[in-house]
């Protein structure tokens, strides 16, 4: 099994290396990752400048590592289209420092990288470790990701999936289960600090955690219970599952523009 590993925390993040090491027990790993922290860039691409790529020293024997002066999405596209000798069987992004939950998946570069893999037709997984005091427990999250990769290797999916894996801030023996979840509401709220330098105003956006809204059955609920969360993020692109309540909007546009619908 060929596995492409990327992340959004950058090539020097310990989470990336824990993940690459754990996945090396499952398949042949190649790393293509941003050369610096790209957290919060979502699925953005670099379209207005060249992308410089450099092969860098690997912390793991037999794992080729390319550092990209670009976004996580750039990394996945360059890897698939040009850098890798053969297409991957699986793309794994992480281990991110901090959980990626609920509606905040739309901001996450970790999820953004996996989304590009998924859009190109590959089963792709974002892996994130919640953390409190001290550093994230990357090793536990990496082991969970390797377990998923091994299961996918033994029983491949019929249709590619975009998987979001979040691991609570607990030792493996203290984790209280593994739940298949749907996305919850927002996990974070922004805090904006305003200041003055000379004649100008500056702002600083920081994300503060609010984990108190954690409905049962959601990824946030699983974190609160101390369980690992696995969500499928199809975003409803193919199913249109949540479109029915919006039919009145169709009627409104039809009416206002005087369009005569065929249906
Ligand atoms: Mn990150």
PDB file of N, CA and C and ligand atoms in Angstrom, residues 8-9 39 96 110, ligand 1:
ATOM      1  N   UNK A   8      -0.623  20.177   8.020  1.00  0.00           N
ATOM      2  CA  UNK A   8      -0.643  21.647   7.884  1.00  0.00           C
ATOM      3  C   UNK A   8       0.232  22.331   8.930  1.00  0.00           C
ATOM      4  N   UNK A   9       0.762  21.565   9.878  1.00  0.00           N
ATOM      5  CA  UNK A   9       1.634  22.161  10.897  1.00  0.00           C
ATOM      6  C   UNK A   9       3.067  22.306  10.391  1.00  0.00           C
ATOM      7  N   UNK A  39      -1.416  26.193   9.387  1.00  0.00           N
ATOM      8  CA  UNK A  39      -2.695  25.947  10.051  1.00  0.00           C
ATOM      9  C   UNK A  39      -3.702  27.030   9.691  1.00  0.00           C
ATOM     10  N   UNK A  96      -2.486  16.527  13.377  1.00  0.00           N
ATOM     11  CA  UNK A  96      -2.568  17.942  13.707  1.00  0.00           C
ATOM     12  C   UNK A  96      -2.501  18.187  15.204  1.00  0.00           C
ATOM     13  N   UNK A 110      -5.415  20.808   7.755  1.00  0.00           N
ATOM     14  CA  UNK A 110      -5.287  19.347   7.850  1.00  0.00           C
ATOM     15  C   UNK A 110      -6.405  18.681   7.042  1.00  0.00           C
TER      16      UNK A 110
HETATM   17 MN1  LIG B   1      -2.482  22.673  12.241  1.00  0.00          MN
END
